[in-house]
PDB file of C-alpha atoms in Angstrom:
ATOM      1  CA  THR A  18      28.759  -1.435  43.408  1.00  0.00           C
ATOM      2  CA  ILE A  19      29.481  -4.576  45.355  1.00  0.00           C
ATOM      3  CA  ASN A  20      26.967  -7.130  46.579  1.00  0.00           C
ATOM      4  CA  ILE A  21      28.155  -9.843  48.976  1.00  0.00           C
ATOM      5  CA  THR A  22      26.388 -12.731  50.692  1.00  0.00           C
ATOM      6  CA  ASP A  23      29.202 -14.730  52.400  1.00  0.00           C
ATOM      7  CA  THR A  24      31.874 -14.179  55.033  1.00  0.00           C
ATOM      8  CA  ILE A  25      34.005 -11.071  54.360  1.00  0.00           C
ATOM      9  CA  THR A  26      37.487 -11.611  55.611  1.00  0.00           C
ATOM     10  CA  ASN A  27      38.874  -8.497  54.011  1.00  0.00           C
ATOM     11  CA  LEU A  28      37.154  -6.067  51.642  1.00  0.00           C
ATOM     12  CA  LEU A  29      39.380  -3.168  50.623  1.00  0.00           C
ATOM     13  CA  SER A  30      38.081  -0.422  48.341  1.00  0.00           C
ATOM     14  CA  GLY A  31      40.323   2.514  47.915  1.00  0.00           C
ATOM     15  CA  SER A  32      39.425   6.152  47.433  1.00  0.00           C
ATOM     16  CA  GLY A  33      36.271   6.822  45.503  1.00  0.00           C
ATOM     17  CA  THR A  34      32.507   6.818  45.911  1.00  0.00           C
ATOM     18  CA  ASP A  35      31.560   3.288  46.783  1.00  0.00           C
ATOM     19  CA  GLU A  36      28.214   1.678  47.181  1.00  0.00           C
ATOM     20  CA  ILE A  37      28.469  -1.654  49.076  1.00  0.00           C
ATOM     21  CA  VAL A  38      25.638  -3.966  50.111  1.00  0.00           C
ATOM     22  CA  GLY A  39      26.250  -7.011  52.296  1.00  0.00           C
ATOM     23  CA  THR A  40      23.249  -9.191  53.199  1.00  0.00           C
ATOM     24  CA  ASP A  41      22.842 -12.626  54.982  1.00  0.00           C
ATOM     25  CA  ILE A  42      26.508 -12.932  55.850  1.00  0.00           C
ATOM     26  CA  PHE A  43      27.034 -15.781  58.368  1.00  0.00           C
ATOM     27  CA  GLY A  44      30.584 -14.879  59.400  1.00  0.00           C
ATOM     28  CA  ASP A  45      32.570 -11.852  60.404  1.00  0.00           C
ATOM     29  CA  ILE A  46      33.001  -8.721  58.261  1.00  0.00           C
ATOM     30  CA  ASN A  47      36.268  -6.861  57.916  1.00  0.00           C
ATOM     31  CA  MET A  48      35.900  -3.895  55.579  1.00  0.00           C
ATOM     32  CA  ASP A  49      37.945  -0.803  54.651  1.00  0.00           C
ATOM     33  CA  THR A  50      36.360   1.470  52.035  1.00  0.00           C
ATOM     34  CA  GLY A  51      39.006   4.194  51.846  1.00  0.00           C
ATOM     35  CA  ASN A  52      38.236   7.901  51.454  1.00  0.00           C
ATOM     36  CA  GLY A  53      35.288   9.036  49.487  1.00  0.00           C
ATOM     37  CA  ASP A  54      31.524   9.462  49.950  1.00  0.00           C
ATOM     38  CA  ASP A  55      30.530   5.897  50.613  1.00  0.00           C
ATOM     39  CA  ILE A  56      27.098   4.236  50.964  1.00  0.00           C
ATOM     40  CA  ILE A  57      27.411   1.029  53.032  1.00  0.00           C
ATOM     41  CA  THR A  58      24.531  -1.221  53.978  1.00  0.00           C
ATOM     42  CA  ILE A  59      25.089  -4.403  56.011  1.00  0.00           C
ATOM     43  CA  LYS A  60      22.023  -6.582  56.911  1.00  0.00           C
ATOM     44  CA  SER A  61      21.450  -9.906  58.683  1.00  0.00           C
ATOM     45  CA  THR A  62      25.009 -10.948  59.766  1.00  0.00           C
ATOM     46  CA  GLY A  63      25.932 -13.645  62.115  1.00  0.00           C
ATOM     47  CA  GLY A  64      29.391 -12.443  63.128  1.00  0.00           C
ATOM     48  CA  ASN A  65      31.263  -9.363  64.156  1.00  0.00           C
ATOM     49  CA  ILE A  66      31.793  -6.252  62.107  1.00  0.00           C
ATOM     50  CA  ASP A  67      35.006  -4.301  61.701  1.00  0.00           C
ATOM     51  CA  LEU A  68      34.436  -1.394  59.447  1.00  0.00           C
ATOM     52  CA  ASN A  69      36.663   1.554  58.434  1.00  0.00           C
ATOM     53  CA  ALA A  70      34.776   3.929  56.136  1.00  0.00           C
ATOM     54  CA  GLY A  71      37.585   6.489  55.857  1.00  0.00           C
ATOM     55  CA  ASN A  72      37.049  10.224  55.286  1.00  0.00           C
ATOM     56  CA  GLY A  73      34.198  11.562  53.343  1.00  0.00           C
ATOM     57  CA  ALA A  74      30.348  12.015  53.720  1.00  0.00           C
ATOM     58  CA  ASN A  75      29.498   8.386  54.510  1.00  0.00           C
ATOM     59  CA  GLU A  76      26.059   6.844  54.828  1.00  0.00           C
ATOM     60  CA  ILE A  77      26.266   3.634  56.889  1.00  0.00           C
ATOM     61  CA  GLY A  78      23.360   1.358  57.729  1.00  0.00           C
ATOM     62  CA  ILE A  79      23.827  -1.796  59.891  1.00  0.00           C
ATOM     63  CA  VAL A  80      20.748  -3.862  60.752  1.00  0.00           C
ATOM     64  CA  ASP A  81      20.283  -7.214  62.437  1.00  0.00           C
ATOM     65  CA  THR A  82      23.810  -8.310  63.469  1.00  0.00           C
ATOM     66  CA  GLY A  83      24.232 -11.402  65.566  1.00  0.00           C
ATOM     67  CA  GLY A  84      27.644 -10.391  66.919  1.00  0.00           C
ATOM     68  CA  SER A  85      29.264  -7.083  67.931  1.00  0.00           C
ATOM     69  CA  ILE A  86      30.453  -4.116  66.062  1.00  0.00           C
ATOM     70  CA  THR A  87      34.118  -4.482  67.106  1.00  0.00           C
ATOM     71  CA  LYS A  88      35.123  -1.283  65.290  1.00  0.00           C
ATOM     72  CA  LEU A  89      33.328   1.283  63.239  1.00  0.00           C
ATOM     73  CA  ARG A  90      35.341   4.246  62.017  1.00  0.00           C
ATOM     74  CA  SER A  91      34.158   6.959  59.773  1.00  0.00           C
ATOM     75  CA  GLY A  92      36.685   9.847  59.543  1.00  0.00           C
ATOM     76  CA  SER A  93      36.120  13.499  58.787  1.00  0.00           C
ATOM     77  CA  GLY A  94      32.940  14.209  56.801  1.00  0.00           C
ATOM     78  CA  VAL A  95      29.265  14.709  57.382  1.00  0.00           C
ATOM     79  CA  ASP A  96      28.220  11.106  58.278  1.00  0.00           C
ATOM     80  CA  ILE A  97      24.847   9.479  58.631  1.00  0.00           C
ATOM     81  CA  ILE A  98      25.080   6.272  60.574  1.00  0.00           C
ATOM     82  CA  VAL A  99      22.198   4.018  61.621  1.00  0.00           C
ATOM     83  CA  VAL A 100      22.716   0.872  63.653  1.00  0.00           C
ATOM     84  CA  THR A 101      19.712  -1.290  64.596  1.00  0.00           C
ATOM     85  CA  ASN A 102      19.266  -4.557  66.450  1.00  0.00           C
ATOM     86  CA  THR A 103      22.789  -5.556  67.411  1.00  0.00           C
ATOM     87  CA  GLY A 104      23.386  -8.914  69.282  1.00  0.00           C
ATOM     88  CA  GLY A 105      26.542  -7.738  71.013  1.00  0.00           C
ATOM     89  CA  ASP A 106      28.451  -4.560  71.830  1.00  0.00           C
ATOM     90  CA  VAL A 107      28.940  -1.432  69.744  1.00  0.00           C
ATOM     91  CA  ASN A 108      32.616  -0.806  70.428  1.00  0.00           C
ATOM     92  CA  ASN A 109      35.300   1.575  69.079  1.00  0.00           C
ATOM     93  CA  MET A 110      32.792   3.617  67.053  1.00  0.00           C
ATOM     94  CA  ASP A 111      34.546   6.826  65.943  1.00  0.00           C
ATOM     95  CA  THR A 112      32.852   9.124  63.498  1.00  0.00           C
ATOM     96  CA  GLY A 113      35.526  11.826  63.262  1.00  0.00           C
ATOM     97  CA  ASP A 114      34.845  15.542  63.073  1.00  0.00           C
ATOM     98  CA  GLU A 115      32.033  17.282  61.208  1.00  0.00           C
ATOM     99  CA  ASN A 116      28.340  17.342  61.738  1.00  0.00           C
ATOM    100  CA  ASP A 117      27.271  13.718  62.213  1.00  0.00           C
ATOM    101  CA  THR A 118      23.858  12.128  62.661  1.00  0.00           C
ATOM    102  CA  ILE A 119      24.099   8.829  64.640  1.00  0.00           C
ATOM    103  CA  THR A 120      21.180   6.597  65.586  1.00  0.00           C
ATOM    104  CA  ILE A 121      21.766   3.411  67.593  1.00  0.00           C
ATOM    105  CA  THR A 122      18.622   1.320  68.430  1.00  0.00           C
ATOM    106  CA  LYS A 123      18.107  -2.045  70.195  1.00  0.00           C
ATOM    107  CA  THR A 124      21.629  -3.142  71.175  1.00  0.00           C
ATOM    108  CA  SER A 125      22.061  -6.135  73.455  1.00  0.00           C
ATOM    109  CA  GLY A 126      25.524  -5.070  74.809  1.00  0.00           C
ATOM    110  CA  ASN A 127      27.446  -1.925  75.647  1.00  0.00           C
ATOM    111  CA  ILE A 128      28.034   1.155  73.575  1.00  0.00           C
ATOM    112  CA  ASN A 129      31.367   2.997  73.183  1.00  0.00           C
ATOM    113  CA  LEU A 130      31.101   6.009  70.859  1.00  0.00           C
ATOM    114  CA  ASN A 131      33.345   8.914  70.007  1.00  0.00           C
ATOM    115  CA  ALA A 132      31.463  11.414  67.768  1.00  0.00           C
ATOM    116  CA  GLY A 133      34.409  13.869  67.654  1.00  0.00           C
ATOM    117  CA  ASN A 134      34.051  17.643  67.070  1.00  0.00           C
ATOM    118  CA  GLY A 135      31.098  19.094  65.162  1.00  0.00           C
ATOM    119  CA  ASP A 136      27.378  19.676  65.652  1.00  0.00           C
ATOM    120  CA  ASN A 137      26.395  16.091  66.259  1.00  0.00           C
ATOM    121  CA  THR A 138      22.915  14.626  66.561  1.00  0.00           C
ATOM    122  CA  ILE A 139      22.983  11.388  68.521  1.00  0.00           C
ATOM    123  CA  VAL A 140      20.024   9.184  69.351  1.00  0.00           C
ATOM    124  CA  ILE A 141      20.490   6.002  71.408  1.00  0.00           C
ATOM    125  CA  LYS A 142      17.395   3.903  72.255  1.00  0.00           C
ATOM    126  CA  GLU A 143      16.885   0.522  73.938  1.00  0.00           C
ATOM    127  CA  THR A 144      20.419  -0.369  75.098  1.00  0.00           C
ATOM    128  CA  GLY A 145      20.684  -3.727  76.886  1.00  0.00           C
ATOM    129  CA  LYS A 146      23.719  -2.822  78.988  1.00  0.00           C
ATOM    130  CA  ASN A 147      25.821   0.301  79.522  1.00  0.00           C
ATOM    131  CA  ILE A 148      26.745   3.336  77.560  1.00  0.00           C
ATOM    132  CA  THR A 149      30.350   2.996  78.691  1.00  0.00           C
ATOM    133  CA  ASN A 150      31.564   6.026  76.888  1.00  0.00           C
ATOM    134  CA  LEU A 151      29.827   8.594  74.737  1.00  0.00           C
ATOM    135  CA  LEU A 152      32.190  11.421  73.768  1.00  0.00           C
ATOM    136  CA  SER A 153      30.944  14.300  71.657  1.00  0.00           C
ATOM    137  CA  ASP A 154      33.478  17.071  71.854  1.00  0.00           C
ATOM    138  CA  SER A 155      33.279  20.768  70.944  1.00  0.00           C
ATOM    139  CA  GLY A 156      30.197  21.810  69.005  1.00  0.00           C
ATOM    140  CA  THR A 157      26.517  22.119  69.558  1.00  0.00           C
ATOM    141  CA  ASN A 158      25.430  18.571  70.262  1.00  0.00           C
ATOM    142  CA  GLU A 159      21.834  17.174  70.495  1.00  0.00           C
ATOM    143  CA  ILE A 160      21.865  13.885  72.374  1.00  0.00           C
ATOM    144  CA  VAL A 161      18.817  11.731  73.209  1.00  0.00           C
ATOM    145  CA  VAL A 162      19.139   8.559  75.302  1.00  0.00           C
ATOM    146  CA  THR A 163      16.134   6.416  76.177  1.00  0.00           C
ATOM    147  CA  GLU A 164      15.678   3.008  77.793  1.00  0.00           C
ATOM    148  CA  THR A 165      19.147   2.135  78.905  1.00  0.00           C
ATOM    149  CA  GLY A 166      19.640  -1.092  80.798  1.00  0.00           C
ATOM    150  CA  GLY A 167      22.764  -0.068  82.652  1.00  0.00           C
ATOM    151  CA  ASP A 168      25.054   2.928  83.447  1.00  0.00           C
ATOM    152  CA  ILE A 169      25.558   5.974  81.327  1.00  0.00           C
ATOM    153  CA  ASN A 170      28.865   7.911  80.842  1.00  0.00           C
ATOM    154  CA  ILE A 171      28.621  11.061  78.611  1.00  0.00           C
ATOM    155  CA  ILE A 172      31.250  13.732  78.004  1.00  0.00           C
ATOM    156  CA  THR A 173      30.212  16.551  75.688  1.00  0.00           C
ATOM    157  CA  GLY A 174      33.083  19.017  75.867  1.00  0.00           C
ATOM    158  CA  ASN A 175      32.617  22.674  74.988  1.00  0.00           C
ATOM    159  CA  GLY A 176      29.541  23.962  73.136  1.00  0.00           C
ATOM    160  CA  LYS A 177      25.826  24.504  73.743  1.00  0.00           C
ATOM    161  CA  ASP A 178      24.532  21.010  74.167  1.00  0.00           C
ATOM    162  CA  THR A 179      20.978  19.711  74.551  1.00  0.00           C
ATOM    163  CA  ILE A 180      20.889  16.329  76.332  1.00  0.00           C
ATOM    164  CA  ASN A 181      17.763  14.337  77.167  1.00  0.00           C
ATOM    165  CA  ILE A 182      18.006  11.049  79.213  1.00  0.00           C
ATOM    166  CA  THR A 183      14.846   9.126  79.993  1.00  0.00           C
ATOM    167  CA  GLU A 184      14.075   5.637  81.298  1.00  0.00           C
TER     168      GLU A 184
END
C-alpha cells in the first residue's frame, strides 16, 4: 500500500497486487504498476497523468485532475475504470481485451479511448469537446454517450452492440 501527496516523476511497482492512493498532487504523475490486480486511486492533481496499470483485473479511479490524462493503459483483464472531472484531454486510453467497465464524466477536453475486444460497458457524460476516437472492437458492447460538446467518432467492430447517444 502506497500513499503519496507530492509530484510523482516515476512510480514503478512490479508484478503483484498493488493498492496505490495519490491525493493532492500538484505536479504530473508518471506511474507503472506492472501486472497484477491493482487498485489505483488518484484524486485532486494539478498536472498530467501518465499511467500504465499492466495486465490484471485493475480498478482505477481518477477524480479532479487539473491537467490531461496523457496516457492510461490497462492491459488484458476485467478492468473497472472511473474518470471524473478532468481539466484537459483524456488521451491514449487503452484498456486492452476482456470485459471492461469504463465511465468518463465531466471532461473539459477531448477523449480518445480504445476499449479493445470483449463485452465492454462504456459510459461517457458531459464531454467539453470531441470524442475523437472511441474504439470498442469485437464483443457485445453497451455504449452510452450524453452531453457532448463536439463531434463523436465511434467504431464498434463486430458484435451485437447497443449504442445510445443523446444531447
